[in-house]
Short mmCIF file of C-alpha atoms in Angstrom, two decimals:
data_model
loop_
_atom_site.label_atom_id
_atom_site.label_comp_id
_atom_site.label_asym_id
_atom_site.label_seq_id
_atom_site.Cartn_x
_atom_site.Cartn_y
_atom_site.Cartn_z
CA MET A 211 245.22 51.78 94.04
CA ALA A 212 241.35 50.53 92.98
CA GLY A 213 239.78 47.44 93.61
CA GLU A 214 237.87 46.85 91.14
CA GLY A 215 236.34 43.83 89.51
CA GLU A 216 235.32 43.09 85.37
CA LYS A 217 231.77 43.92 86.40
CA LYS A 218 231.37 46.71 88.72
CA ALA A 219 233.74 47.75 91.88
CA VAL A 220 233.61 46.45 95.43
CA LEU A 221 236.04 48.92 97.44
CA GLU A 222 237.88 51.73 96.48
CA MET A 223 240.85 53.34 98.01
CA VAL A 224 241.02 57.22 97.98
CA GLN A 225 244.34 58.86 98.93
CA ALA A 226 244.99 62.48 98.89
CA ASP A 227 248.33 63.73 97.21
CA GLY A 228 251.21 63.51 99.50
CA ALA A 229 249.15 62.32 102.03
CA ASP A 230 250.96 58.99 103.70
CA GLU A 231 249.84 56.21 103.63
CA GLY A 232 248.40 56.02 106.68
CA CYS A 233 245.13 58.68 106.05
CA VAL A 234 243.49 56.81 102.85
CA THR A 235 239.40 57.18 102.54
CA PHE A 236 237.83 53.77 101.50
CA VAL A 237 234.54 53.43 99.44
CA LEU A 238 232.45 50.52 100.11
CA HIS A 239 230.02 49.96 97.77
CA ASP A 240 226.83 48.39 98.19
CA GLU A 241 227.33 49.39 101.82
CA ASP A 242 225.20 51.06 104.94
CA HIS A 243 224.88 51.58 108.10
CA THR A 244 224.81 47.86 109.07
CA LEU A 245 228.57 47.23 108.03
CA GLY A 246 229.92 50.77 108.71
CA ASN A 247 228.66 51.43 111.70
CA SER A 248 229.99 48.05 113.05
CA LEU A 249 233.21 48.05 110.68
CA ARG A 250 233.49 51.66 112.51
CA TYR A 251 233.38 50.52 115.94
CA MET A 252 236.16 47.67 115.73
CA ILE A 253 238.80 49.53 114.23
CA MET A 254 238.22 52.65 116.70
CA LYS A 255 238.26 49.76 119.25
CA ASN A 256 242.38 49.42 117.81
CA ALA A 257 244.78 52.01 119.36
CA ASP A 258 247.19 52.34 116.47
CA VAL A 259 243.98 54.35 115.02
CA GLU A 260 244.27 58.05 115.01
CA PHE A 261 240.81 58.70 113.66
CA CYS A 262 238.20 56.08 112.29
CA GLY A 263 234.64 57.49 110.57
CA TYR A 264 232.34 56.40 107.96
CA THR A 265 229.98 58.66 105.63
CA ILE A 266 226.68 57.14 103.53
CA THR A 267 227.66 59.96 100.77
CA HIS A 268 224.51 60.41 99.10
CA PRO A 269 221.22 58.36 100.24
CA SER A 270 220.63 57.70 96.89
CA GLU A 271 223.58 55.78 96.16
CA SER A 272 224.62 52.43 97.94
CA LYS A 273 228.11 53.44 99.04
CA ILE A 274 229.76 55.28 102.23
CA ASN A 275 232.80 56.57 102.51
CA PHE A 276 234.97 54.89 105.44
CA ARG A 277 237.88 56.82 106.22
CA ILE A 278 240.19 55.44 108.76
CA GLN A 279 243.76 57.34 109.90
CA THR A 280 246.37 55.79 111.42
CA ARG A 281 249.72 57.01 114.14
CA GLY A 282 252.84 55.71 113.52
CA GLY A 283 253.26 55.22 109.85
CA ILE A 284 250.86 51.87 110.18
CA PRO A 285 249.56 51.41 106.35
CA ALA A 286 245.80 52.51 106.80
CA ALA A 287 244.94 48.80 105.11
CA GLU A 288 245.99 46.97 107.66
CA PRO A 289 243.71 48.09 111.10
CA LEU A 290 241.13 47.73 107.56
CA ARG A 291 242.11 44.20 107.11
CA ARG A 292 242.37 43.48 111.22
CA GLY A 293 238.54 45.03 112.04
CA LEU A 294 237.47 43.13 109.09
CA ASN A 295 238.96 39.56 110.78
CA GLU A 296 237.66 40.79 114.68
CA LEU A 297 234.12 41.57 113.42
CA SER A 298 233.70 38.55 111.56
CA ASP A 299 235.12 36.72 115.23
CA VAL A 300 233.28 38.82 117.18
CA CYS A 301 230.08 37.16 114.74
CA GLN A 302 232.00 33.54 114.31
CA HIS A 303 231.45 33.60 118.87
CA VAL A 304 227.68 35.48 119.09
CA LEU A 305 226.49 32.44 116.60
CA ASN A 306 228.14 29.90 118.75
CA THR A 307 227.25 31.54 122.08
CA PHE A 308 223.12 31.74 120.11
CA GLN A 309 223.74 27.99 119.59
CA ASP A 310 224.13 26.62 122.47
CA SER A 311 221.54 29.15 125.03
CA ARG A 312 219.24 27.69 122.24
CA GLY A 313 220.49 24.33 123.08
CA VAL A 314 220.05 24.77 126.67
CA LEU A 315 216.36 25.93 126.13
CA TRP A 316 214.93 23.17 124.26
CA ARG A 317 216.84 20.58 126.71
CA SER A 318 215.21 22.26 129.64
CA LEU B 285 248.42 61.02 125.12
CA SER B 286 250.05 57.68 126.68
CA THR B 287 247.53 55.49 128.35
CA THR B 288 249.60 53.16 131.44
CA THR B 289 247.23 49.29 131.01
CA THR B 290 246.57 49.33 134.19
CA THR B 291 243.34 47.69 135.07
CA LYS B 292 240.19 50.07 136.12
CA LYS B 293 239.73 50.57 139.73
CA ARG B 294 241.27 50.62 142.80
CA SER B 295 239.03 48.37 144.88
CA LEU B 296 235.90 48.28 145.53
CA THR B 297 235.86 49.82 148.96
CA GLN B 298 238.32 53.08 147.87
CA GLU B 299 235.63 53.52 144.96
CA THR B 300 235.24 57.73 145.14
CA PRO B 301 232.30 59.72 143.79
CA SER B 302 233.67 60.12 140.39
CA MET B 303 234.89 56.90 139.64
CA LYS B 304 231.46 55.93 139.95
CA ASN B 305 230.41 58.63 137.99
CA VAL B 306 232.86 57.57 135.64
CA GLU B 307 231.36 53.77 135.64
CA GLU B 308 227.91 55.17 135.60
CA ILE B 309 228.69 57.41 131.91
CA ARG B 310 231.03 54.05 130.60
CA ASN B 311 227.84 51.88 130.72
CA ARG B 312 224.58 53.78 131.29
CA VAL B 313 222.12 55.22 129.33
CA ILE B 314 220.50 58.20 132.00
CA LEU B 315 216.67 58.98 130.96
CA GLY B 316 216.06 62.63 132.41
CA GLU B 317 213.09 64.67 132.51
CA PHE B 318 214.29 66.53 129.50
CA GLY B 319 216.28 64.44 127.26
CA VAL B 320 218.12 60.72 127.15
CA THR B 321 221.42 61.57 128.63
CA ASN B 322 225.13 59.13 127.82
CA VAL B 323 223.70 57.71 124.53
CA HIS B 324 226.57 56.99 122.65
CA THR B 325 229.96 54.60 123.18
CA THR B 326 232.63 56.34 124.69
CA ASP B 327 235.08 53.62 125.78
CA PHE B 328 237.27 53.75 123.24
CA PRO B 329 240.80 53.77 123.51
CA GLY B 330 242.21 57.23 124.53
CA ASN B 331 239.19 58.77 125.99
CA TYR B 332 239.06 57.53 129.84
CA PRO B 333 243.04 57.41 131.17
CA GLY B 334 243.50 55.01 133.42
CA TYR B 335 241.37 52.15 131.13
CA ASP B 336 242.20 50.31 128.52
CA ASP B 337 239.84 50.29 126.47
CA THR B 338 241.48 48.40 123.80
CA TRP B 339 239.79 45.47 121.89
CA ASN B 340 239.95 42.19 123.91
CA VAL B 341 238.76 39.22 121.99
CA GLU B 342 239.57 37.42 125.80
CA LYS B 343 237.59 39.94 127.48
CA PHE B 344 234.52 40.13 125.33
CA GLN B 345 234.04 36.39 125.30
CA LYS B 346 234.22 36.50 128.98
CA ASN B 347 231.99 39.55 129.82
CA PHE B 348 229.51 38.58 126.58
CA ARG B 349 226.00 36.08 126.98
CA ILE B 350 222.61 35.03 125.50
CA ASP B 351 220.22 34.04 127.45
CA VAL B 352 217.30 32.96 125.64
CA VAL B 353 214.19 34.18 127.37
CA HIS B 354 211.40 32.59 124.78
CA LEU B 355 211.17 30.47 122.17
CA ASP B 356 208.55 29.05 120.27
CA GLU B 357 207.83 28.40 117.08
CA ASN B 358 206.92 32.18 115.66
CA SER B 359 209.02 34.40 118.21
CA MET B 360 211.79 33.88 120.63
CA GLU B 361 212.84 37.26 122.93
CA PHE B 362 216.64 36.84 123.92
CA ASP B 363 218.44 38.82 126.12
CA MET B 364 222.12 39.57 124.49
CA VAL B 365 224.56 41.13 127.03
CA GLY B 366 228.04 42.18 126.92
CA ILE B 367 227.52 43.73 123.00
CA ASP B 368 228.15 46.76 121.28
CA ALA B 369 224.37 48.87 120.32
CA ALA B 370 226.42 49.27 116.29
CA ILE B 371 226.95 45.58 116.82
CA ALA B 372 223.48 44.79 118.30
CA ASN B 373 222.07 47.69 115.48
CA ALA B 374 224.20 45.69 112.44
CA PHE B 375 222.46 42.49 113.44
CA ARG B 376 218.86 43.94 114.24
CA ARG B 377 219.03 45.62 110.97
CA ILE B 378 220.16 42.36 108.54
CA LEU B 379 216.73 40.44 110.00
CA LEU B 380 214.91 42.84 108.72
CA ALA B 381 216.07 43.92 104.81
CA GLU B 382 218.77 41.14 104.25
CA VAL B 383 217.82 37.47 105.25
CA PRO B 384 216.71 36.70 102.23
CA THR B 385 213.04 34.76 101.23
CA MET B 386 210.66 33.44 98.32
CA ALA B 387 208.40 35.68 97.17
CA MET B 388 206.07 36.19 94.03
CA GLU B 389 207.70 38.20 91.82
CA LYS B 390 206.30 37.75 88.35
CA VAL B 391 202.29 37.56 88.04
CA PHE B 392 201.02 36.25 85.01
CA ILE B 393 197.48 37.15 84.36
CA TYR B 394 195.45 35.07 81.83
CA SER B 395 192.51 36.24 82.94
CA ASN B 396 191.37 38.41 85.70
CA THR B 397 187.50 39.35 85.89
CA SER B 398 187.10 40.19 89.58
CA ILE B 399 187.13 44.42 90.70
CA VAL B 400 190.34 43.60 91.75
CA GLN B 401 192.80 45.59 89.35
CA ASP B 402 195.32 43.37 88.34
CA GLU B 403 197.71 45.81 89.54
CA VAL B 404 196.24 45.79 93.26
CA LEU B 405 196.07 42.06 92.58
CA ALA B 406 199.31 41.53 92.32
CA HIS B 407 201.10 43.58 94.47
CA ARG B 408 198.81 42.10 97.65
CA LEU B 409 199.71 38.26 96.05
CA GLY B 410 204.46 39.41 95.97
CA LEU B 411 202.82 40.47 99.85
CA ILE B 412 201.78 36.33 101.06
CA PRO B 413 204.32 34.46 102.59
CA ILE B 414 205.45 31.55 100.82
CA LYS B 415 206.78 28.64 103.00
CA ALA B 416 210.16 27.65 100.91
CA ASP B 417 213.17 27.59 102.57
CA PRO B 418 215.15 29.75 101.33
CA ARG B 419 218.92 28.26 101.27
CA LEU B 420 217.09 25.71 99.36
CA PHE B 421 217.23 28.32 96.38
CA GLU B 422 219.45 30.65 94.56
CA TYR B 423 219.43 34.09 93.14
CA ARG B 424 217.90 33.90 89.87
CA ASN B 425 219.63 35.42 87.07
CA THR B 426 216.56 38.47 85.21
CA GLU B 427 218.74 37.64 82.08
CA GLU B 428 217.78 34.34 81.95
CA GLU B 429 214.53 31.61 82.00
CA GLY B 430 213.42 30.24 85.67
CA SER B 431 214.46 26.77 86.09
CA GLU B 432 214.11 24.82 88.93
CA ILE B 433 216.56 25.77 91.02
CA ASP B 434 215.36 29.48 91.43
CA THR B 435 212.05 29.03 90.26
CA ILE B 436 208.84 28.49 92.49
CA GLN B 437 205.41 28.60 90.56
CA LEU B 438 201.99 28.61 92.01
CA GLN B 439 199.40 28.34 90.51
CA LEU B 440 195.04 30.51 91.25
CA LYS B 441 192.42 29.24 89.56
CA ILE B 442 189.05 30.18 91.23
CA LYS B 443 186.04 30.63 89.66
CA CYS B 444 182.42 32.43 91.45
CA SER B 445 179.08 30.73 90.49
CA ARG B 446 175.60 31.09 92.30
CA ASN B 447 174.81 28.84 94.48
CA PRO B 448 171.82 26.48 93.54
CA ARG B 449 171.04 25.42 96.74
CA ALA B 450 170.27 28.59 98.54
CA SER B 451 166.93 29.41 100.04
CA LYS B 452 164.77 32.29 98.02
CA ASP B 453 165.39 35.01 100.63
CA SER B 454 168.41 34.87 101.86
CA SER B 455 170.86 37.67 101.46
CA ASP B 456 174.20 35.86 103.11
CA PRO B 457 176.77 36.40 100.39
CA ARG B 458 178.15 32.47 102.30
CA GLU B 459 174.62 31.28 101.35
CA LEU B 460 174.49 32.57 97.91
CA TYR B 461 178.01 32.32 96.08
CA LEU B 462 180.29 29.56 95.54
CA ASN B 463 184.32 30.49 95.51
CA HIS B 464 183.09 34.22 96.43
CA MET B 465 186.20 34.60 98.78
CA VAL B 466 189.79 34.07 97.52
CA TYR B 467 192.08 33.02 100.44
CA SER B 468 195.16 31.96 99.93
CA LYS B 469 194.43 28.64 100.73
CA ASP B 470 193.22 28.79 97.16
CA ILE B 471 197.36 28.84 95.79
CA LYS B 472 198.15 25.52 94.33
CA TRP B 473 201.95 24.82 93.32
CA VAL B 474 202.39 23.51 90.45
CA PRO B 475 206.52 21.66 90.81
CA ILE B 476 208.91 22.24 87.61
CA GLY B 477 211.42 19.88 86.63
CA ASN B 478 212.54 17.86 89.89
CA GLN B 479 211.08 19.75 92.35
CA ALA B 480 208.04 17.14 92.68
CA ASP B 481 210.65 15.23 94.41
CA VAL B 482 213.08 16.64 96.39
CA PHE B 483 210.38 18.84 98.32
CA ALA B 484 208.31 15.87 98.31
CA ASP B 485 207.80 15.85 101.90
CA CYS B 486 207.17 19.78 102.99
CA CYS B 487 204.34 21.50 100.85
CA ILE B 488 205.60 24.04 99.03
CA GLY B 489 203.20 26.92 100.12
CA PRO B 490 201.19 29.80 101.15
CA VAL B 491 202.24 29.85 105.37
CA HIS B 492 198.83 31.20 106.18
CA ASP B 493 195.61 29.44 104.45
CA ASP B 494 193.35 31.75 105.88
CA ILE B 495 194.21 34.85 104.22
CA LEU B 496 192.09 36.91 101.98
CA ILE B 497 193.46 37.87 98.85
CA ALA B 498 190.30 38.95 97.24
CA GLN B 499 186.00 38.76 96.69
CA LEU B 500 183.84 37.86 94.13
CA ARG B 501 180.78 37.68 92.77
CA PRO B 502 179.13 34.49 89.85
CA GLY B 503 180.19 35.13 86.65
CA GLN B 504 183.91 36.59 87.73
CA GLU B 505 186.73 34.73 87.60
CA LEU B 506 190.65 34.90 88.35
CA ASP B 507 193.02 32.40 85.99
CA ILE B 508 197.04 33.63 87.01
CA VAL B 509 199.67 31.72 86.93
CA MET B 510 202.94 33.10 89.74
CA HIS B 511 206.67 32.25 90.03
CA CYS B 512 208.59 32.64 93.41
CA VAL B 513 211.77 34.39 93.22
CA LYS B 514 214.96 34.92 95.94
CA GLY B 515 215.38 38.09 97.17
CA ILE B 516 215.94 40.42 100.13
CA GLY B 517 213.94 42.47 102.16
CA LYS B 518 216.25 45.62 100.75
CA ASP B 519 215.61 45.19 97.50
CA HIS B 520 211.37 45.07 98.42
CA ALA B 521 209.62 44.44 101.84
CA LYS B 522 207.67 41.63 101.13
CA PHE B 523 211.25 39.35 101.23
CA SER B 524 211.38 40.90 104.61
CA PRO B 525 210.67 37.07 107.16
CA VAL B 526 210.45 38.41 110.13
CA ALA B 527 206.91 40.48 110.66
CA THR B 528 209.12 42.62 113.04
CA ALA B 529 212.58 42.64 115.06
CA SER B 530 213.34 44.81 117.29
CA TYR B 531 215.70 45.91 120.54
CA ARG B 532 215.30 47.57 123.69
CA LEU B 533 218.07 47.81 126.31
CA LEU B 534 217.31 46.24 129.74
CA PRO B 535 216.32 49.55 132.31
CA GLU B 536 217.56 50.63 135.23
CA ILE B 537 215.64 52.28 138.20
CA THR B 538 217.53 52.36 140.72
CA LEU B 539 215.73 54.64 144.37
CA LEU B 540 218.16 56.93 146.38
CA GLU B 541 215.75 56.84 149.25
CA VAL B 542 214.40 54.84 151.30
CA VAL B 543 209.93 55.62 150.76
CA GLU B 544 207.35 54.66 152.64
CA GLY B 545 203.61 54.40 153.10
CA GLU B 546 201.44 56.68 150.79
CA LYS B 547 204.78 58.23 148.65
CA ALA B 548 205.26 54.66 148.32
CA GLU B 549 201.96 53.41 147.01
CA ARG B 550 202.31 56.62 143.98
CA LEU B 551 206.02 55.23 143.33
CA LYS B 552 204.50 52.53 142.53
CA GLN B 553 201.69 53.70 139.95
CA CYS B 554 204.15 55.38 138.23
CA PHE B 555 205.71 52.05 136.54
CA SER B 556 204.60 49.46 134.90
CA ARG B 557 202.66 46.45 136.97
CA GLY B 558 205.43 43.96 138.71
CA VAL B 559 208.43 46.63 138.69
CA ILE B 560 207.68 47.77 142.24
CA ASP B 561 206.73 45.82 145.20
CA LEU B 562 205.30 47.30 149.02
CA GLU B 563 207.40 45.48 151.55
CA ASP B 564 205.76 45.12 155.07
CA ILE B 565 208.76 46.36 157.62
CA ASN B 566 207.80 46.94 160.70
CA GLY B 567 204.89 48.01 160.02
CA THR B 568 205.11 50.34 157.12
CA LYS B 569 205.12 49.87 153.20
CA VAL B 570 207.83 50.17 152.29
CA ALA B 571 209.27 50.61 148.60
CA LYS B 572 211.69 47.67 146.15
CA VAL B 573 212.24 47.48 143.39
CA VAL B 574 211.95 44.01 141.83
CA ASN B 575 211.74 43.45 138.22
CA SER B 576 213.31 46.73 136.45
CA ARG B 577 213.19 44.54 133.33
CA LEU B 578 209.23 44.96 132.78
CA ASP B 579 209.25 48.72 132.81
CA THR B 580 208.29 50.62 129.59
CA CYS B 581 210.50 53.57 130.64
CA SER B 582 207.59 55.93 130.18
CA ARG B 583 209.56 57.97 133.16
CA GLU B 584 206.14 59.02 134.48
CA VAL B 585 207.34 59.01 138.04
CA LEU B 586 209.83 62.78 136.44
CA ARG B 587 206.63 64.11 136.60
CA HIS B 588 205.67 64.32 140.37
CA SER B 589 207.60 66.58 141.17
CA ASP B 590 207.89 65.05 145.49
CA LEU B 591 208.75 61.83 143.55
CA LYS B 592 211.47 63.02 140.56
CA ASN B 593 214.84 63.32 143.28
CA VAL B 594 213.88 60.14 145.07
CA VAL B 595 214.23 58.05 141.66
CA LYS B 596 217.16 57.07 139.27
CA LEU B 597 216.07 55.62 135.83
CA GLY B 598 218.88 53.87 132.86
CA ARG B 599 218.93 51.70 130.83
CA VAL B 600 222.05 49.09 131.08
CA ARG B 601 223.46 50.70 127.67
CA ASP B 602 225.17 46.91 126.92
CA HIS B 603 222.22 44.96 127.45
CA PHE B 604 219.88 44.07 123.84
CA ILE B 605 216.86 42.60 124.31
CA PHE B 606 216.16 41.15 121.34
CA THR B 607 212.40 40.02 119.87
CA VAL B 608 212.53 38.55 117.04
CA GLU B 609 208.58 37.60 115.47
CA SER B 610 209.05 35.55 112.06
CA THR B 611 205.82 35.65 109.10
CA GLY B 612 206.45 32.22 109.44
CA ILE B 613 208.44 31.50 106.97
CA LEU B 614 211.72 29.93 109.29
CA PRO B 615 211.52 29.73 113.19
CA PRO B 616 213.15 32.68 114.41
CA ASP B 617 216.15 31.11 116.07
CA VAL B 618 217.28 30.31 112.47
CA LEU B 619 216.63 33.80 111.24
CA VAL B 620 218.46 35.22 113.63
CA THR B 621 222.02 32.35 112.48
CA GLU B 622 221.13 33.91 109.20
CA ALA B 623 221.29 37.06 110.03
CA ILE B 624 224.53 36.01 112.03
CA LYS B 625 225.95 34.63 108.60
CA VAL B 626 225.17 37.52 106.40
CA LEU B 627 227.40 39.59 109.17
CA MET B 628 230.01 37.30 108.37
CA ALA B 629 229.83 36.86 105.19
CA LYS B 630 230.28 40.99 104.34
CA CYS B 631 233.19 41.05 106.52
CA GLN B 632 234.52 38.40 104.30
CA ARG B 633 233.44 39.87 100.76
CA PHE B 634 235.61 43.02 101.97
CA LEU B 635 238.56 40.48 103.15
CA ASN B 636 238.49 38.97 99.92
CA GLU B 637 238.57 42.13 97.94
CA LEU B 638 241.03 43.55 99.77
CA ASP B 639 243.55 40.42 99.56
CA SER B 640 242.88 40.34 95.83
CA THR B 641 243.84 44.38 95.73
CA ILE B 642 247.59 44.05 98.05
CA MET B 643 248.41 41.10 95.24
CA GLU B 644 247.55 42.32 92.16
#
């Protein structure tokens, strides 16, 4: 199952034959440690995830291999989606807190 | 491995030495004599029995805070407390490389008789920061012709000539020649399309007027047209909006025993100024840690054999002191908000991709 656009792929899923849906390697294009490490942290905080790691296949290519293994038969796309949502919520909260604190400094 | 979801400590008074050790491993980086230990984040669910480390939004929001220490038009220093290094580092990387700005990309050289080569001149022009809000422009599609929504046109037209009013025996080039130093203030904006109306109040041009571009002598001239486009630092460093953006962890200095007298004086010298103060207690000077934030963590104290067992040096692993220095294109607080939005946009991009894949 590959998520391909017309021009170029953004996200692909690679699954070994015979393995269940819980062990999947995602290939994220045009990404590096910026999203890779922060997403890995959020997904590792999920108790259903047995293994989570990412690697940059070659420094000349900007893509990362992101592997998720879940326990309990949960499809691997679910912790990925949850991790992305949680990271997005963290950013939103950081943004709100930053803007509030900045407002306080201007007023004082 | 089953972890019970109990709250962490039984009670503060009943803290055993091993419990304090665990707390230290969980949230301190230890600066030792021969190395730095305990660097990586280990509080993931299942690692520590008795701790519930699953992601908890309420707990994060309760512990998280941002304190802006210093803010002016070019630089800011703020503390981000209660977040993990992975996310703080993501913000730092985005500030350096993925917040877009406008910079000169295409340089059309109609005449360059100066001593500076064309490509060197073009390189220098590209590095000049341009004061234009990149949020009001779009990325340029390489196939299309530049239009008013994605291009800023600038012009540099200058000719050096001999000063007729210079005295005969002077040797100062400032007196002998006119226009012999080409500064960034000589770059003029040429509005295209409706830019003259849209940007009527904010003049578009280089941020600083006094950047020396080239030196000329009489008879040499520069006639150059430049096109600025929107780009990110990942593509070329000229697009980076920050002079630099960095963070450090909050240092923590603990004195393990009472240090007095001459030893206290030497201890004070080992740290940066203002970190350790000598208090007068019953006639003797006793060392006290006043402000560990000022320390640069040189670990000088560990070089002295009688002082190294008296202190414990460490860093608080989730307290980041960010310093953001802008090149002047956007104020530093705007840069931080843009960086946070870039990370959100990255997450959204993959969420959309996941949704479109599932729906196939």
